[in-house]
Amino acid sequence: HKANAAQLLGHAVGANAITNVGTTCTGTTTNPHGMSVGSLLYVLGTTATTNPPNGAWIVATTPTANTFTFTVTLAPTGTIVNGANNTTI
């Protein structure tokens, strides 16, 4: 059984838990994420019309215990969907 890093950390997110405005993406977790500015983040298994935000990123802000932002290189278009409808961070 292979688990991604987020499953090991316990960061549960829903199907539309990552949104964006331009290149700034916001992630929302079910439970407190415990991340801080500068934390490394890996997004896996999302889809979008173009430029899904999969890959390694750095946490830019942590507005709440359950939200964080990160900046991607290319702005995703369309709705960002977690393909597995499961944990992606």
Backbone as JSON, one array per atom type, in Angstrom:
{
  "sequence": "HKANAAQLLGHAVGANAITNVGTTCTGTTTNPHGMSVGSLLYVLGTTATTNPPNGAWIVATTPTANTFTFTVTLAPTGTIVNGANNTTI",
  "N": [[0.85, -1.18, 0.0], [0.7, 2.11, -0.96], [1.11, 5.33, 0.31], [0.48, 8.78, -0.05], [2.47, 11.66, 0.91], [0.85, 13.51, 2.26], [-1.28, 12.0, 3.22], [0.05, 10.61, 5.16], [0.61, 12.67, 6.88], [-1.9, 13.42, 7.6], [-3.58, 15.4, 6.48], [-6.55, 16.05, 5.53], [-8.44, 16.79, 2.68], [-11.07, 18.14, 0.64], [-12.94, 17.57, -2.46], [-12.9, 19.97, -3.93], [-10.94, 21.53, -2.71], [-8.81, 23.18, -3.24], [-8.41, 26.35, -4.46], [-8.08, 29.11, -6.76], [-6.81, 32.41, -7.52], [-5.62, 33.85, -10.13], [-2.19, 33.26, -10.03], [-2.07, 32.66, -7.37], [-2.81, 30.23, -5.11], [-5.2, 28.79, -2.91], [-5.45, 26.59, -0.26], [-7.65, 24.47, 1.53], [-8.04, 22.75, 4.47], [-9.5, 19.94, 6.2], [-8.92, 19.47, 8.87], [-6.83, 21.26, 11.26], [-3.89, 22.39, 9.64], [-1.23, 22.79, 10.46], [0.93, 23.97, 9.2], [3.42, 26.47, 8.37], [4.47, 29.73, 7.24], [6.7, 29.37, 4.6], [6.88, 26.63, 4.8], [7.35, 23.52, 3.13], [5.46, 22.08, 0.48], [3.62, 19.58, -1.18], [1.65, 18.99, -3.91], [-0.6, 16.69, -5.23], [-2.29, 14.89, -7.74], [-4.36, 16.61, -8.65], [-6.69, 18.13, -10.96], [-7.35, 20.43, -13.64], [-8.69, 22.74, -16.05], [-6.53, 23.84, -17.48], [-3.09, 23.8, -16.49], [-2.96, 22.4, -13.8], [-2.34, 22.59, -10.27], [-0.27, 20.77, -9.48], [2.65, 19.55, -7.88], [5.74, 20.67, -6.31], [5.7, 23.16, -3.84], [5.94, 26.27, -1.98], [4.68, 27.3, 1.11], [3.01, 30.32, 1.27], [1.34, 32.01, 2.82], [-0.56, 31.66, 5.89], [-3.53, 32.04, 6.5], [-5.57, 31.06, 8.23], [-6.04, 28.41, 10.68], [-6.89, 26.35, 9.14], [-6.47, 27.02, 6.5], [-4.25, 27.83, 3.8], [-1.91, 29.47, 1.64], [-0.31, 29.34, -1.58], [2.01, 30.03, -4.2], [1.87, 29.48, -7.63], [3.58, 28.69, -10.73], [2.28, 28.9, -13.26], [-0.95, 30.09, -13.88], [-3.75, 28.19, -12.91], [-6.58, 27.2, -14.89], [-10.16, 27.05, -15.02], [-12.05, 24.92, -12.77], [-10.28, 23.72, -10.0], [-9.83, 20.43, -9.29], [-9.68, 17.76, -7.05], [-8.69, 14.86, -8.16], [-8.88, 12.31, -6.98], [-10.7, 12.76, -5.06], [-9.89, 12.97, -2.45], [-7.23, 13.12, -0.05], [-4.8, 15.51, -0.99], [-2.59, 16.99, -0.35]],
  "CA": [[0.0, 0.0, 0.0], [1.45, 3.35, -1.03], [0.38, 6.51, 0.79], [1.23, 10.0, -0.34], [2.96, 12.32, 2.13], [-0.23, 14.18, 2.97], [-2.02, 11.0, 3.96], [0.84, 10.31, 6.34], [0.5, 13.81, 7.77], [-3.28, 13.54, 8.04], [-4.24, 16.61, 5.99], [-7.68, 15.68, 4.7], [-9.03, 17.87, 1.9], [-12.19, 17.69, -0.18], [-12.8, 17.54, -3.92], [-12.6, 21.31, -4.44], [-10.28, 22.18, -1.58], [-7.82, 24.14, -3.7], [-8.96, 27.34, -5.38], [-7.04, 30.06, -7.13], [-7.02, 33.69, -8.17], [-4.35, 33.98, -10.82], [-1.2, 32.25, -9.62], [-2.17, 32.41, -5.93], [-3.74, 29.14, -4.79], [-5.58, 28.65, -1.5], [-5.85, 25.24, 0.14], [-8.46, 24.39, 2.75], [-7.97, 21.41, 5.05], [-10.58, 19.58, 7.11], [-8.35, 19.65, 10.2], [-5.72, 22.21, 11.23], [-2.79, 21.88, 8.82], [0.04, 22.85, 11.18], [2.0, 24.52, 8.37], [3.76, 27.87, 8.58], [5.06, 30.37, 6.06], [7.97, 28.76, 4.25], [6.78, 25.17, 4.78], [7.3, 22.89, 1.82], [4.15, 21.5, 0.22], [3.56, 18.85, -2.44], [0.27, 18.77, -4.34], [-0.62, 15.51, -6.08], [-3.56, 14.33, -8.17], [-5.42, 17.55, -9.0], [-6.9, 18.43, -12.37], [-7.93, 21.72, -13.97], [-8.75, 22.84, -17.51], [-5.1, 23.92, -17.79], [-2.14, 24.09, -15.41], [-3.3, 22.0, -12.44], [-1.25, 23.0, -9.38], [0.5, 19.64, -8.95], [4.09, 19.78, -7.77], [6.3, 21.15, -5.03], [5.5, 24.59, -3.65], [6.28, 26.79, -0.66], [3.55, 27.99, 1.72], [3.22, 31.77, 1.28], [0.63, 32.55, 3.98], [-1.45, 30.75, 6.61], [-4.56, 32.94, 7.05], [-6.26, 30.41, 9.35], [-5.5, 27.09, 11.0], [-7.34, 25.39, 8.12], [-6.2, 27.5, 5.15], [-2.89, 28.25, 3.49], [-1.78, 29.86, 0.24], [0.97, 29.11, -2.23], [2.05, 30.64, -5.53], [2.29, 28.57, -8.7], [4.23, 29.34, -11.86], [1.26, 29.18, -14.27], [-2.29, 30.12, -13.27], [-4.71, 27.17, -13.35], [-7.86, 27.68, -15.4], [-11.24, 26.12, -14.69], [-12.09, 24.5, -11.38], [-9.26, 22.77, -9.58], [-10.51, 19.29, -8.67], [-8.87, 16.66, -6.55], [-9.17, 13.71, -8.93], [-9.19, 11.17, -6.13], [-11.64, 13.21, -4.05], [-9.24, 12.52, -1.24], [-6.14, 13.98, 0.36], [-3.86, 15.83, -2.06], [-1.45, 17.8, 0.06]],
  "C": [[0.89, 1.23, 0.0], [0.57, 4.49, -0.55], [1.17, 7.73, 0.37], [1.57, 10.69, 0.97], [1.84, 12.95, 2.93], [-1.06, 13.18, 3.76], [-1.27, 10.66, 5.24], [0.76, 11.43, 7.36], [-0.93, 14.05, 8.25], [-3.99, 14.79, 7.6], [-5.35, 16.23, 5.02], [-8.23, 16.91, 3.98], [-10.13, 17.3, 1.02], [-11.93, 17.84, -1.66], [-12.43, 18.89, -4.51], [-11.88, 22.15, -3.39], [-9.19, 23.15, -1.96], [-8.49, 25.06, -4.71], [-7.83, 28.29, -5.77], [-7.62, 31.37, -7.65], [-5.68, 33.98, -8.82], [-3.41, 32.88, -10.38], [-1.19, 31.99, -8.12], [-3.24, 31.35, -5.69], [-3.97, 29.11, -3.28], [-6.02, 27.22, -1.26], [-6.62, 25.3, 1.43], [-8.44, 22.95, 3.23], [-9.14, 21.19, 6.0], [-10.15, 19.83, 8.56], [-7.24, 20.68, 10.13], [-4.49, 21.62, 10.54], [-1.43, 21.92, 9.5], [1.2, 23.42, 10.37], [2.25, 25.97, 8.74], [4.35, 28.43, 7.3], [6.44, 29.77, 5.84], [7.96, 27.25, 4.27], [6.75, 24.66, 3.34], [6.0, 22.1, 1.69], [4.23, 20.74, -1.1], [2.1, 18.55, -2.75], [0.3, 17.65, -5.38], [-2.05, 15.16, -6.47], [-4.67, 15.31, -8.48], [-5.53, 17.69, -10.51], [-7.5, 19.83, -12.47], [-8.01, 21.76, -15.49], [-7.33, 22.95, -18.06], [-4.33, 24.18, -16.5], [-2.6, 23.68, -14.01], [-2.1, 22.24, -11.52], [-0.48, 21.84, -8.74], [1.98, 20.01, -8.9], [4.48, 20.28, -6.4], [6.2, 22.66, -4.96], [5.91, 24.98, -2.24], [5.07, 27.56, -0.13], [3.88, 29.48, 1.83], [2.58, 32.43, 2.5], [-0.19, 31.44, 4.62], [-2.52, 31.6, 7.28], [-5.32, 32.38, 8.24], [-5.61, 29.07, 9.61], [-5.86, 26.05, 9.94], [-7.13, 25.88, 6.7], [-4.75, 27.93, 5.02], [-2.88, 28.67, 2.03], [-0.4, 29.5, -0.26], [0.87, 29.67, -3.64], [2.6, 29.65, -6.53], [2.86, 29.37, -9.86], [3.22, 29.79, -12.91], [-0.11, 29.1, -13.64], [-3.16, 28.98, -13.8], [-5.95, 27.85, -13.93], [-8.91, 26.62, -15.14], [-11.17, 25.79, -13.21], [-10.99, 23.51, -11.1], [-9.97, 21.65, -8.81], [-9.48, 18.27, -8.24], [-9.41, 15.41, -7.2], [-9.58, 12.52, -8.08], [-10.28, 11.49, -5.12], [-11.17, 12.79, -2.66], [-8.13, 13.5, -0.89], [-5.19, 14.24, -0.79], [-2.67, 16.64, -1.61], [-0.65, 17.07, 1.11]]
}
